[in-house]
Amino acid sequence: MNVMGDKATLFETGRFVQPSGEEPTRDEAAEAAEEARHRLQAEAGDVESMSVLGAMLLRRGDLDGAEPRLRAATAAGDRAAANNLGVLLHQRGYPEEAAGWWRIAAVAGSAAAAHALGRHHRERGDEPAAEYWLRQSAEQGHALGAYALADLLEHRGDADAGPWMRAAAERGHREAAYRLARALDRRAAGGEGETGADDGADTESGTAETDEAEQWYRQAAARGHRRAALHLGAILERRGELKEAGRWYLTSAKDGEARAACALGFLLRDAGDTESAAVWWLRAAQDGDGNAANALGALHAERGETQTAERWYRAAMDAGDDNGAYNLALLCAEQGRTAQAEQWYRRAAYAGHREAANALAVLLLQVGDTSGAEPWFSKAAEAGSVDAAFNLGILYAGRGEERVALRCYERAAAAGHTEAALQVGIARLREGDEAAAERHLRCAAGGGSAEAAYRLAAVLDARRPAVSEHELGESSLNVKTECEEWYERAATQGHRRAQVRVGMLAAGRGDVVEAARWYRTAAEAGSRNGAFNLGLLLAREGSEPEAAVWWERAADAGHGRAALRLALVYARRGELAVGQQWADRAVALGPAEVTERAGRLRDALREELSA
């Protein structure tokens, strides 16, 4: 217990009043002169000077000099002296005697003494007596009394804690301001409010509570509360006010808050200053922050300094951060140290790290241990890993358990997994539920899946009514439909079938250049349909030799119509033997219509050659 009731006593006399709990720096000469004046007046029998002189000596640590002055002033009925005598005796190790003097001062109306007496009873486990005296102090407007009462009531789960915490904060108590802000923060996030009850606040009230929480964080941080500065920085960072967030992180970090140093490091890294980031991460990691140790490990891993990275990942593990084991496993996996990677994945997975459980299952699957992989996929999926839910679906699909696989895909899709949404969309298409299929395909396509964009475009394409030639005007030819926009999105992502389809739609509009561009892109990527269509386009434009080159590429990839076209080309050129060879190829490749036509051509060429 600090001097003068934690630097907030003598409120009743108006002397040494410091509502914020901070003492001003006074000129030493003036203080010495004031002490000399009070000493003279005390020796002359002035009770008030005795009390003030005793308080001054007590604050300076001169207990032997302070005690006789305080006892003399107390004997003369000065309640401030009685309170400070209690503080002195408490410091000397006589708590019961101290409590006696605090009781005398508290009964006489000293709020500071009532606060001290309440704390004394709480330390001894006498909560009823503690509450009585703390309430006396708080009701007289004593900030420390209000805070101590709120702390006692909150510990007990009493609904009256909130108003007293607010009262202490409003009277300048920085820890009360911080705790009030934390309560408002939790309340805004849907947790318990400042009274310990969930009032079901709506979004608007939640926003108001967030704003109020920020104000209290700001007040506490301005008074030097380092954790308040940390939380204030986090609020500002989420809002995008990075410069001010950085200032509060810096304030908190300089006061020794490791989490703030770590957060400051991330801000600096995102701003491109990795060297400064590393300085703050190092400071935080040395203070035991596992997140900062992981960040240092990742930084060194990016630089190729794997041994240093491993050392920091181990430091993160020592700090109790499971990400350290996970990151160390990733490092080992990248280096091909599979056995060690499995060891660290297991450590993180057993500690509840869901992505480590998923990665461990993938590793086991890669070495053929399907039975070992499945429970880890399940555990990770149940813990909320979207990737694990998707991977579990792949595992079941591989066994032919399509319904179980679909449930896994649906779980992952509901959490926003793009490929899972695609798989659900494909399954719904097979079932004929086009509306559900479209919904999932839109989610997957919006998430960047080229296959989903193509399939969505195909669904929309199939719905388009046929447009008769007399309805086709210039305006309708130049307007792109939604399905074409999705085809183009898939095409730009490298989807070959979409590229062919975009080429066909462009050709339908009469845009030969655009059609040729997309056909060529698809053909060069290995699309036999793209090569065949490009050949058709070139042939129509009078470039049959170049068309034959692309048809040959398509035919070599198994395109029957391309082989038939080549047979016709060579037959017209008079190269009947080569034409017959391509006709034979077309017969073998099909489909049925091509097989029939190619067979007739082959027979005709054979007769011509044998004539």
Coordinates of C-alpha atoms in Angstrom, one line a residue:
M1 CA 0.0 0.0 0.0
N2 CA 1.5 3.2 -1.2
V3 CA 2.0 6.5 0.7
M4 CA -1.1 8.5 1.4
G5 CA -3.5 5.8 0.1
D6 CA -1.9 5.4 -3.3
K7 CA -1.2 9.1 -3.7
A8 CA -4.8 10.1 -3.4
T9 CA -5.3 11.1 0.3
L10 CA -6.0 14.3 2.1
F11 CA -8.8 15.1 -0.3
E12 CA -10.8 16.4 2.6
T13 CA -8.3 19.2 3.4
G14 CA -7.7 20.1 -0.3
R15 CA -3.9 19.5 0.2
F16 CA -2.0 17.3 -2.2
V17 CA -5.1 16.8 -4.3
Q18 CA -4.2 14.8 -7.4
P19 CA -7.4 13.3 -9.0
S20 CA -5.5 11.7 -11.8
G21 CA -3.1 9.9 -9.4
E22 CA -0.1 11.8 -10.8
E23 CA 2.1 14.1 -8.7
P24 CA 3.5 17.3 -10.2
T25 CA 7.2 18.0 -10.3
R26 CA 7.9 20.8 -7.9
D27 CA 10.8 23.0 -7.6
E28 CA 13.1 21.5 -4.9
A29 CA 13.9 24.9 -3.4
A30 CA 10.3 25.8 -3.0
E31 CA 9.5 22.4 -1.5
A32 CA 12.4 22.8 1.0
A33 CA 11.1 26.3 1.9
E34 CA 7.6 25.0 2.4
E35 CA 8.9 22.1 4.6
A36 CA 10.9 24.6 6.7
R37 CA 7.8 26.8 7.1
H38 CA 5.6 23.9 8.2
R39 CA 8.4 22.7 10.5
L40 CA 8.5 26.0 12.3
Q41 CA 4.7 26.1 12.6
A42 CA 4.5 22.5 13.8
E43 CA 7.1 23.3 16.5
A44 CA 4.9 26.2 17.5
G45 CA 2.0 23.8 18.0
D46 CA 0.1 24.2 14.6
V47 CA -1.8 20.9 14.2
E48 CA -2.3 21.4 10.4
S49 CA 1.4 22.0 9.9
M50 CA 2.2 18.9 11.9
S51 CA -0.1 16.8 9.7
V52 CA 1.3 18.3 6.4
L53 CA 4.9 18.0 7.6
G54 CA 4.3 14.3 8.6
A55 CA 2.8 13.7 5.1
M56 CA 5.8 15.3 3.4
L57 CA 8.3 13.2 5.4
L58 CA 6.2 10.1 4.8
R59 CA 6.1 10.7 1.1
R60 CA 9.9 11.1 1.1
G61 CA 10.3 7.8 3.0
D62 CA 11.5 9.4 6.3
L63 CA 9.3 7.2 8.5
D64 CA 11.1 8.0 11.7
G65 CA 10.7 11.7 11.1
A66 CA 7.1 11.4 10.0
E67 CA 5.7 9.2 12.8
P68 CA 5.9 11.6 15.8
R69 CA 4.4 14.5 13.7
L70 CA 1.6 12.3 12.5
R71 CA 0.9 10.9 16.0
A72 CA 0.8 14.4 17.5
A73 CA -1.6 15.7 14.8
T74 CA -3.7 12.6 15.2
A75 CA -4.0 13.1 18.9
A76 CA -5.2 16.6 18.2
G77 CA -8.0 15.2 16.0
D78 CA -6.6 15.6 12.5
R79 CA -8.2 12.8 10.4
A80 CA -5.8 13.2 7.5
A81 CA -2.9 12.6 10.0
A82 CA -4.8 9.5 11.3
N83 CA -5.1 8.1 7.7
N84 CA -1.4 8.7 7.0
L85 CA -0.4 7.3 10.3
G86 CA -2.2 4.1 9.3
V87 CA -0.2 4.2 6.0
L88 CA 3.1 4.6 7.9
L89 CA 2.3 1.7 10.3
H90 CA 1.3 -0.5 7.4
Q91 CA 4.6 0.2 5.8
R92 CA 6.4 -0.7 9.0
G93 CA 4.6 -4.0 9.1
Y94 CA 1.9 -3.3 11.7
P95 CA -1.3 -3.9 9.7
E96 CA -3.7 -4.3 12.6
E97 CA -2.6 -1.1 14.3
A98 CA -2.7 0.7 10.9
A99 CA -6.3 -0.5 10.5
G100 CA -7.2 0.9 13.9
W101 CA -6.1 4.4 12.8
W102 CA -7.8 4.1 9.4
R103 CA -11.0 3.2 11.2
I104 CA -10.7 6.4 13.3
A105 CA -10.1 8.5 10.2
A106 CA -12.8 6.8 8.2
V107 CA -15.4 7.3 11.0
A108 CA -14.4 10.9 11.0
G109 CA -15.2 11.1 7.3
S110 CA -11.9 10.3 5.5
A111 CA -12.7 8.7 2.1
A112 CA -9.0 7.8 1.7
A113 CA -9.0 6.0 5.1
A114 CA -12.2 4.2 4.3
H115 CA -10.6 3.0 1.0
A116 CA -7.5 1.8 2.9
L117 CA -9.6 0.1 5.5
G118 CA -11.7 -1.7 2.9
R119 CA -8.6 -3.0 1.2
H120 CA -7.2 -4.1 4.5
H121 CA -10.4 -6.2 5.2
R122 CA -10.4 -7.6 1.6
E123 CA -6.8 -8.8 2.0
R124 CA -7.9 -10.7 5.1
G125 CA -10.9 -12.3 3.3
D126 CA -13.5 -10.3 5.2
E127 CA -15.6 -9.3 2.2
P128 CA -18.6 -7.9 4.0
A129 CA -16.5 -5.5 6.0
A130 CA -14.4 -4.7 2.9
E131 CA -17.6 -3.9 0.9
Y132 CA -18.9 -1.7 3.7
W133 CA -15.8 0.6 3.9
L134 CA -15.2 0.6 0.2
R135 CA -18.8 1.7 -0.4
Q136 CA -18.3 4.5 2.2
S137 CA -15.2 5.7 0.3
A138 CA -16.8 5.4 -3.2
E139 CA -20.0 7.2 -2.1
Q140 CA -17.8 10.1 -1.0
G141 CA -16.4 10.4 -4.5
H142 CA -13.1 8.7 -3.9
A143 CA -11.8 7.3 -7.3
L144 CA -9.7 4.5 -5.7
G145 CA -12.6 3.6 -3.4
A146 CA -14.9 3.3 -6.4
Y147 CA -12.5 1.2 -8.3
A148 CA -11.7 -1.1 -5.4
L149 CA -15.5 -1.5 -4.8
A150 CA -16.1 -2.3 -8.5
D151 CA -13.3 -4.8 -8.5
L152 CA -14.7 -6.5 -5.4
L153 CA -18.3 -6.6 -6.8
E154 CA -17.1 -7.8 -10.2
H155 CA -15.1 -10.6 -8.6
R156 CA -18.3 -11.7 -7.0
G157 CA -20.4 -11.4 -10.2
D158 CA -22.5 -8.5 -8.8
A159 CA -24.4 -6.4 -11.3
D160 CA -23.5 -3.2 -9.4
A161 CA -19.8 -3.5 -10.4
G162 CA -20.4 -1.8 -13.8
P163 CA -21.7 1.6 -12.5
W164 CA -18.9 1.8 -9.9
M165 CA -16.3 1.0 -12.5
R166 CA -17.7 3.7 -14.6
A167 CA -17.7 6.1 -11.7
A168 CA -14.0 5.4 -11.0
A169 CA -13.2 5.9 -14.7
E170 CA -15.1 9.2 -14.7
R171 CA -13.1 10.3 -11.7
G172 CA -9.8 9.7 -13.5
H173 CA -8.8 6.2 -12.5
R174 CA -6.9 4.9 -15.5
E175 CA -7.2 1.2 -14.7
A176 CA -10.9 1.6 -14.3
A177 CA -11.1 3.4 -17.6
Y178 CA -9.2 0.5 -19.2
R179 CA -11.4 -2.2 -17.6
L180 CA -14.6 -0.3 -18.6
A181 CA -13.3 -0.1 -22.2
R182 CA -12.6 -3.9 -22.1
A183 CA -16.2 -4.6 -20.9
L184 CA -17.7 -2.4 -23.6
D185 CA -15.5 -4.1 -26.2
R186 CA -16.7 -7.5 -25.1
R187 CA -20.3 -6.3 -25.0
A188 CA -20.0 -4.9 -28.6
A189 CA -18.5 -8.2 -29.7
G190 CA -21.5 -10.0 -28.3
G191 CA -20.0 -11.1 -25.0
E192 CA -20.7 -9.9 -21.6
G193 CA -21.4 -6.3 -20.9
E194 CA -20.1 -4.1 -18.1
T195 CA -22.8 -5.5 -15.8
G196 CA -22.0 -9.1 -16.7
A197 CA -25.3 -9.6 -18.6
D198 CA -26.0 -9.9 -22.3
D199 CA -28.5 -7.3 -23.2
G200 CA -28.9 -8.5 -26.8
A201 CA -27.7 -5.2 -28.2
D202 CA -28.3 -4.6 -31.9
T203 CA -25.7 -3.5 -34.4
E204 CA -26.3 0.2 -33.8
S205 CA -25.9 -0.1 -30.0
G206 CA -22.8 -2.3 -30.6
T207 CA -21.3 0.4 -32.7
A208 CA -22.0 3.0 -30.0
E209 CA -20.4 0.7 -27.4
T210 CA -17.3 0.3 -29.6
D211 CA -17.0 4.0 -30.0
E212 CA -17.4 4.5 -26.2
A213 CA -14.8 1.8 -25.6
E214 CA -12.4 3.7 -27.8
Q215 CA -12.9 6.8 -25.8
W216 CA -12.1 5.1 -22.5
Y217 CA -9.1 3.3 -24.1
R218 CA -7.9 6.7 -25.2
Q219 CA -8.3 8.2 -21.8
A220 CA -6.5 5.4 -20.1
A221 CA -3.7 5.4 -22.7
A222 CA -3.2 9.1 -22.3
R223 CA -2.6 8.5 -18.6
G224 CA 0.1 6.0 -19.5
H225 CA -1.8 2.7 -19.4
R226 CA 0.2 0.5 -21.8
R227 CA -2.4 -2.2 -22.5
A228 CA -5.0 0.5 -23.2
A229 CA -2.6 2.0 -25.7
L230 CA -2.2 -1.5 -27.3
H231 CA -6.0 -1.9 -27.7
L232 CA -6.4 1.6 -28.9
G233 CA -3.8 0.9 -31.6
A234 CA -5.6 -2.3 -32.6
I235 CA -8.9 -0.4 -33.0
L236 CA -7.2 2.3 -35.1
E237 CA -5.4 -0.3 -37.2
R238 CA -8.7 -2.2 -38.0
R239 CA -10.2 1.2 -39.1
G240 CA -7.2 1.8 -41.4
E241 CA -5.8 4.7 -39.4
L242 CA -2.3 3.1 -39.5
K243 CA -0.2 6.2 -38.7
E244 CA -2.0 6.9 -35.4
A245 CA -2.2 3.2 -34.6
G246 CA 1.6 3.0 -35.0
R247 CA 2.0 5.9 -32.6
W248 CA 0.0 4.2 -29.9
Y249 CA 1.7 0.8 -30.5
L250 CA 5.0 2.6 -30.1
T251 CA 3.9 4.3 -26.8
S252 CA 2.8 0.9 -25.5
A253 CA 5.9 -0.9 -26.7
K254 CA 8.2 1.6 -25.2
D255 CA 6.5 1.0 -21.9
G256 CA 7.3 -2.7 -22.1
E257 CA 4.2 -4.2 -23.7
A258 CA 5.5 -7.1 -25.9
R259 CA 2.3 -7.5 -27.8
A260 CA 2.4 -3.8 -28.9
A261 CA 6.0 -4.3 -30.0
C262 CA 4.9 -7.3 -32.1
A263 CA 2.0 -5.4 -33.6
L264 CA 4.2 -2.4 -34.4
G265 CA 6.6 -4.9 -36.2
F266 CA 3.7 -6.1 -38.4
L267 CA 2.7 -2.5 -39.3
L268 CA 6.3 -1.7 -40.2
R269 CA 6.6 -4.9 -42.3
D270 CA 3.4 -4.1 -44.2
A271 CA 4.9 -0.6 -44.9
G272 CA 7.9 -2.2 -46.4
D273 CA 10.4 -1.5 -43.5
T274 CA 11.4 -5.1 -42.6
E275 CA 14.6 -4.0 -40.8
S276 CA 12.7 -1.9 -38.3
A277 CA 10.0 -4.6 -38.0
A278 CA 12.7 -7.1 -37.1
V279 CA 14.0 -4.8 -34.3
W280 CA 10.6 -4.6 -32.7
W281 CA 9.9 -8.3 -33.2
L282 CA 13.2 -9.1 -31.6
R283 CA 12.4 -6.9 -28.6
A284 CA 8.9 -8.6 -28.3
A285 CA 10.3 -12.1 -28.7
Q286 CA 13.0 -11.5 -26.1
D287 CA 10.1 -10.6 -23.8
G288 CA 8.4 -13.9 -24.5
D289 CA 6.0 -13.0 -27.3
G290 CA 5.6 -16.2 -29.4
N291 CA 3.9 -14.4 -32.2
A292 CA 6.9 -12.1 -32.6
A293 CA 9.2 -15.1 -32.5
N294 CA 7.2 -16.7 -35.3
A295 CA 7.4 -13.5 -37.3
L296 CA 11.2 -13.5 -37.0
G297 CA 11.3 -17.1 -38.0
A298 CA 9.3 -16.4 -41.1
L299 CA 11.5 -13.4 -41.9
H300 CA 14.7 -15.4 -41.7
A301 CA 13.1 -18.3 -43.7
E302 CA 12.2 -15.9 -46.5
R303 CA 15.9 -14.9 -46.6
G304 CA 17.0 -18.5 -46.8
E305 CA 18.5 -18.4 -43.3
T306 CA 16.8 -21.7 -42.3
Q307 CA 18.9 -22.3 -39.2
T308 CA 18.0 -19.0 -37.7
A309 CA 14.4 -19.4 -38.7
E310 CA 14.3 -22.8 -36.9
R311 CA 15.8 -21.2 -33.8
W312 CA 13.1 -18.6 -33.6
Y313 CA 10.3 -21.1 -34.3
R314 CA 11.6 -23.1 -31.4
A315 CA 11.6 -20.0 -29.3
A316 CA 7.9 -19.5 -30.2
M317 CA 7.2 -23.1 -29.0
D318 CA 9.0 -22.4 -25.8
A319 CA 6.7 -19.3 -25.4
G320 CA 3.7 -21.6 -25.7
D321 CA 2.8 -20.7 -29.2
D322 CA 1.6 -23.7 -31.2
N323 CA 2.3 -21.9 -34.4
G324 CA 6.0 -22.4 -33.7
A325 CA 5.7 -26.1 -34.1
Y326 CA 3.4 -25.7 -37.2
N327 CA 5.9 -23.3 -38.9
L328 CA 8.8 -25.5 -38.0
A329 CA 7.0 -28.4 -39.7
L330 CA 6.4 -26.4 -42.8
L331 CA 10.1 -25.5 -42.9
C332 CA 11.1 -29.2 -42.5
A333 CA 8.6 -30.2 -45.2
E334 CA 10.0 -27.6 -47.6
Q335 CA 13.5 -29.1 -47.0
G336 CA 12.2 -32.6 -47.6
R337 CA 12.7 -33.6 -44.0
T338 CA 9.4 -35.5 -44.0
A339 CA 9.9 -37.4 -40.7
Q340 CA 10.7 -34.3 -38.8
A341 CA 7.8 -32.4 -40.5
E342 CA 5.4 -35.1 -39.3
Q343 CA 6.8 -34.9 -35.8
W344 CA 6.2 -31.2 -35.5
Y345 CA 2.8 -31.3 -37.3
R346 CA 1.8 -33.9 -34.7
R347 CA 3.0 -31.8 -31.8
A348 CA 1.0 -28.8 -33.1
A349 CA -2.0 -31.0 -34.0
Y350 CA -2.2 -32.6 -30.5
A351 CA -2.1 -29.1 -29.1
G352 CA -5.2 -28.3 -31.0
H353 CA -3.7 -26.5 -34.1
R354 CA -6.3 -27.3 -36.7
E355 CA -4.2 -26.4 -39.8
A356 CA -1.4 -28.6 -38.4
A357 CA -3.9 -31.4 -38.2
N358 CA -4.9 -30.9 -41.8
A359 CA -1.3 -30.7 -42.9
L360 CA -0.5 -33.9 -41.0
A361 CA -3.4 -35.6 -42.7
V362 CA -2.2 -34.5 -46.1
L363 CA 1.3 -35.7 -45.3
L364 CA 0.0 -39.1 -44.3
L365 CA -2.2 -39.3 -47.4
Q366 CA 0.8 -38.6 -49.6
V367 CA 2.7 -41.6 -48.1
G368 CA -0.4 -43.8 -48.6
D369 CA -1.6 -43.9 -45.0
T370 CA -5.3 -43.2 -45.7
S371 CA -6.6 -44.7 -42.4
G372 CA -4.2 -42.5 -40.5
A373 CA -5.1 -39.4 -42.5
E374 CA -8.9 -39.6 -42.0
P375 CA -9.1 -39.0 -38.3
W376 CA -6.8 -35.9 -38.5
F377 CA -8.9 -34.5 -41.4
S378 CA -12.0 -35.1 -39.3
K379 CA -10.5 -33.4 -36.2
A380 CA -9.3 -30.4 -38.2
A381 CA -12.7 -30.1 -39.9
E382 CA -14.5 -30.2 -36.6
A383 CA -12.2 -27.5 -35.3
G384 CA -13.2 -25.3 -38.2
S385 CA -10.6 -26.0 -40.9
V386 CA -12.3 -25.3 -44.2
D387 CA -9.5 -27.0 -46.2
A388 CA -9.7 -30.1 -44.0
A389 CA -13.5 -30.4 -44.7
F390 CA -12.8 -30.2 -48.4
N391 CA -9.9 -32.7 -48.2
L392 CA -12.2 -35.0 -46.2
G393 CA -14.7 -34.8 -49.1
I394 CA -12.0 -35.8 -51.6
L395 CA -11.1 -38.7 -49.4
Y396 CA -14.7 -40.0 -49.3
A397 CA -15.2 -39.3 -53.0
G398 CA -12.1 -41.4 -53.7
R399 CA -13.8 -44.3 -51.9
G400 CA -17.0 -43.9 -53.8
E401 CA -18.9 -42.5 -50.8
E402 CA -20.4 -39.7 -52.8
R403 CA -23.2 -38.7 -50.3
V404 CA -20.7 -38.4 -47.4
A405 CA -18.3 -36.5 -49.6
L406 CA -21.0 -34.1 -50.7
R407 CA -21.8 -33.3 -47.0
C408 CA -18.1 -32.5 -46.4
Y409 CA -18.1 -30.3 -49.6
E410 CA -21.2 -28.5 -48.4
R411 CA -19.6 -27.8 -45.0
A412 CA -16.6 -26.3 -46.7
A413 CA -18.6 -24.4 -49.3
A414 CA -20.7 -22.8 -46.5
A415 CA -17.5 -21.4 -45.1
G416 CA -16.5 -20.0 -48.5
H417 CA -14.2 -22.7 -49.9
T418 CA -14.2 -22.1 -53.7
E419 CA -13.4 -25.6 -54.9
A420 CA -15.9 -27.1 -52.5
A421 CA -18.6 -24.8 -53.9
L422 CA -17.6 -26.0 -57.4
Q423 CA -18.0 -29.7 -56.3
V424 CA -21.4 -29.0 -54.8
G425 CA -22.5 -27.2 -57.9
I426 CA -21.4 -30.1 -60.1
A427 CA -23.2 -32.6 -57.8
R428 CA -26.4 -30.5 -58.0
L429 CA -26.2 -30.3 -61.8
R430 CA -26.0 -34.1 -61.9
E431 CA -29.1 -34.3 -59.7
G432 CA -30.9 -31.9 -62.0
D433 CA -31.2 -29.1 -59.3
E434 CA -30.2 -26.3 -61.6
A435 CA -31.1 -23.5 -59.2
A436 CA -28.9 -24.9 -56.4
A437 CA -26.2 -25.6 -58.9
E438 CA -26.2 -22.1 -60.2
R439 CA -26.0 -20.7 -56.7
H440 CA -23.0 -22.7 -55.8
L441 CA -21.3 -22.2 -59.2
R442 CA -21.7 -18.4 -58.8
C443 CA -20.0 -18.6 -55.4
A444 CA -17.1 -20.6 -56.8
A445 CA -16.8 -18.5 -59.9
G446 CA -16.9 -15.3 -57.8
G447 CA -14.1 -16.9 -55.7
G448 CA -11.9 -17.3 -58.8
S449 CA -12.6 -20.8 -60.0
A450 CA -12.2 -20.9 -63.8
E451 CA -14.0 -24.3 -64.0
A452 CA -17.0 -22.8 -62.1
A453 CA -17.1 -19.8 -64.3
Y454 CA -17.2 -22.1 -67.4
R455 CA -19.9 -24.3 -66.0
L456 CA -22.0 -21.4 -64.8
A457 CA -21.7 -19.9 -68.3
A458 CA -22.8 -23.2 -69.8
V459 CA -25.8 -23.3 -67.5
L460 CA -26.8 -19.7 -68.5
D461 CA -26.0 -20.5 -72.2
A462 CA -28.4 -23.4 -72.3
R463 CA -31.2 -21.1 -71.1
R464 CA -30.7 -18.6 -73.8
P465 CA -33.6 -18.5 -76.3
A466 CA -32.6 -19.0 -79.9
V467 CA -32.4 -15.8 -81.9
S468 CA -33.7 -16.0 -85.4
E469 CA -31.8 -14.3 -88.2
H470 CA -34.4 -11.5 -88.8
E471 CA -34.0 -10.5 -85.1
L472 CA -30.2 -10.1 -85.3
G473 CA -29.4 -6.5 -85.7
E474 CA -26.1 -4.7 -85.2
S475 CA -26.9 -3.7 -81.6
S476 CA -27.8 -7.3 -80.5
L477 CA -24.7 -8.7 -82.1
N478 CA -22.5 -6.3 -80.2
V479 CA -24.1 -6.8 -76.8
K480 CA -22.4 -9.5 -74.6
T481 CA -24.7 -11.6 -72.6
E482 CA -24.0 -12.7 -69.0
C483 CA -23.0 -16.1 -70.0
E484 CA -20.4 -14.7 -72.5
E485 CA -19.0 -12.6 -69.7
W486 CA -18.5 -15.7 -67.5
Y487 CA -17.0 -17.6 -70.5
E488 CA -14.5 -14.7 -70.9
R489 CA -13.7 -14.7 -67.3
A490 CA -12.9 -18.4 -67.4
A491 CA -11.0 -17.9 -70.7
T492 CA -8.8 -15.2 -69.3
Q493 CA -7.9 -17.6 -66.5
G494 CA -6.6 -20.1 -69.0
H495 CA -9.7 -22.4 -69.3
R496 CA -9.3 -24.0 -72.8
R497 CA -12.9 -25.0 -73.3
A498 CA -14.0 -21.5 -72.3
Q499 CA -11.5 -20.1 -74.8
V500 CA -13.0 -22.1 -77.6
R501 CA -16.5 -21.1 -76.6
V502 CA -15.5 -17.4 -76.5
G503 CA -14.0 -17.8 -80.0
M504 CA -17.2 -19.4 -81.2
L505 CA -19.4 -16.6 -79.8
A506 CA -17.0 -14.0 -81.4
A507 CA -17.2 -15.8 -84.7
G508 CA -21.0 -15.8 -84.4
R509 CA -20.9 -12.0 -84.0
G510 CA -18.7 -11.8 -87.1
D511 CA -15.6 -10.8 -85.2
V512 CA -13.1 -13.1 -87.0
V513 CA -10.0 -11.5 -85.5
E514 CA -11.3 -12.0 -81.9
A515 CA -12.4 -15.5 -82.7
A516 CA -9.0 -16.4 -84.2
R517 CA -7.2 -15.0 -81.2
W518 CA -9.2 -17.2 -78.7
Y519 CA -9.0 -20.3 -80.9
R520 CA -5.2 -19.8 -81.3
T521 CA -4.8 -19.3 -77.5
A522 CA -6.7 -22.5 -76.8
A523 CA -5.0 -24.5 -79.5
E524 CA -1.5 -23.5 -78.4
A525 CA -2.5 -24.6 -74.8
G526 CA -3.3 -28.0 -76.2
S527 CA -7.0 -27.8 -77.1
R528 CA -7.9 -30.0 -80.1
N529 CA -11.2 -28.2 -80.5
G530 CA -9.4 -24.9 -80.6
A531 CA -7.0 -26.2 -83.2
F532 CA -9.9 -27.6 -85.3
N533 CA -11.9 -24.4 -85.1
L534 CA -8.9 -22.3 -85.9
G535 CA -8.3 -24.4 -89.0
L536 CA -12.0 -23.9 -90.1
L537 CA -11.6 -20.1 -89.6
L538 CA -8.4 -20.0 -91.6
A539 CA -9.8 -22.2 -94.4
R540 CA -12.8 -19.9 -94.8
E541 CA -10.4 -17.0 -95.0
G542 CA -8.5 -18.8 -97.8
S543 CA -5.5 -20.0 -95.8
E544 CA -6.0 -23.7 -96.3
P545 CA -2.3 -24.7 -95.9
E546 CA -2.1 -23.1 -92.5
A547 CA -5.5 -24.6 -91.7
A548 CA -4.1 -28.0 -92.5
V549 CA -1.3 -27.5 -90.0
W550 CA -3.8 -26.9 -87.2
W551 CA -6.1 -29.7 -88.3
E552 CA -3.1 -32.1 -88.2
R553 CA -2.4 -31.0 -84.6
A554 CA -6.0 -31.6 -83.7
A555 CA -6.1 -35.0 -85.5
D556 CA -3.0 -36.1 -83.7
A557 CA -4.8 -35.2 -80.4
G558 CA -7.7 -37.5 -81.4
H559 CA -10.1 -35.2 -83.2
G560 CA -12.0 -37.2 -85.9
R561 CA -13.4 -34.3 -87.8
A562 CA -10.0 -32.8 -88.2
A563 CA -8.7 -36.1 -89.6
L564 CA -11.7 -36.1 -92.1
R565 CA -10.9 -32.5 -93.1
L566 CA -7.3 -33.5 -93.8
A567 CA -8.4 -36.5 -95.9
L568 CA -10.5 -34.1 -98.0
V569 CA -7.6 -31.6 -98.3
Y570 CA -5.2 -34.2 -99.5
A571 CA -7.8 -35.8 -101.8
R572 CA -8.3 -32.5 -103.5
R573 CA -4.6 -32.0 -103.9
G574 CA -4.4 -35.4 -105.7
E575 CA -2.4 -37.0 -102.9
L576 CA -4.8 -39.9 -102.7
A577 CA -2.6 -42.2 -100.6
V578 CA -2.2 -39.6 -97.9
G579 CA -5.8 -38.8 -98.1
Q580 CA -6.7 -42.5 -97.6
Q581 CA -4.4 -42.6 -94.5
W582 CA -6.3 -39.7 -92.9
A583 CA -9.6 -41.2 -93.9
D584 CA -8.6 -44.4 -92.1
R585 CA -7.7 -42.3 -89.1
A586 CA -11.0 -40.5 -89.1
V587 CA -12.9 -43.8 -89.3
A588 CA -11.1 -45.0 -86.2
L589 CA -11.5 -41.7 -84.2
G590 CA -15.2 -41.1 -84.9
P591 CA -17.8 -40.1 -83.8
A592 CA -20.4 -42.1 -85.7
E593 CA -21.2 -39.4 -88.3
V594 CA -17.6 -38.9 -89.0
T595 CA -16.9 -42.6 -89.2
E596 CA -19.6 -43.0 -91.8
R597 CA -18.5 -40.1 -94.0
A598 CA -14.8 -41.0 -93.7
G599 CA -15.6 -44.6 -94.6
R600 CA -17.2 -43.6 -97.8
L601 CA -14.3 -41.3 -98.7
R602 CA -11.8 -44.0 -97.9
D603 CA -13.6 -46.4 -100.1
A604 CA -13.8 -43.9 -103.0
L605 CA -10.0 -43.1 -102.6
R606 CA -9.2 -46.8 -102.6
E607 CA -11.2 -47.4 -105.8
E608 CA -9.4 -44.5 -107.4
L609 CA -6.0 -45.7 -106.4
S610 CA -6.8 -49.3 -107.7
A611 CA -8.2 -48.1 -111.0

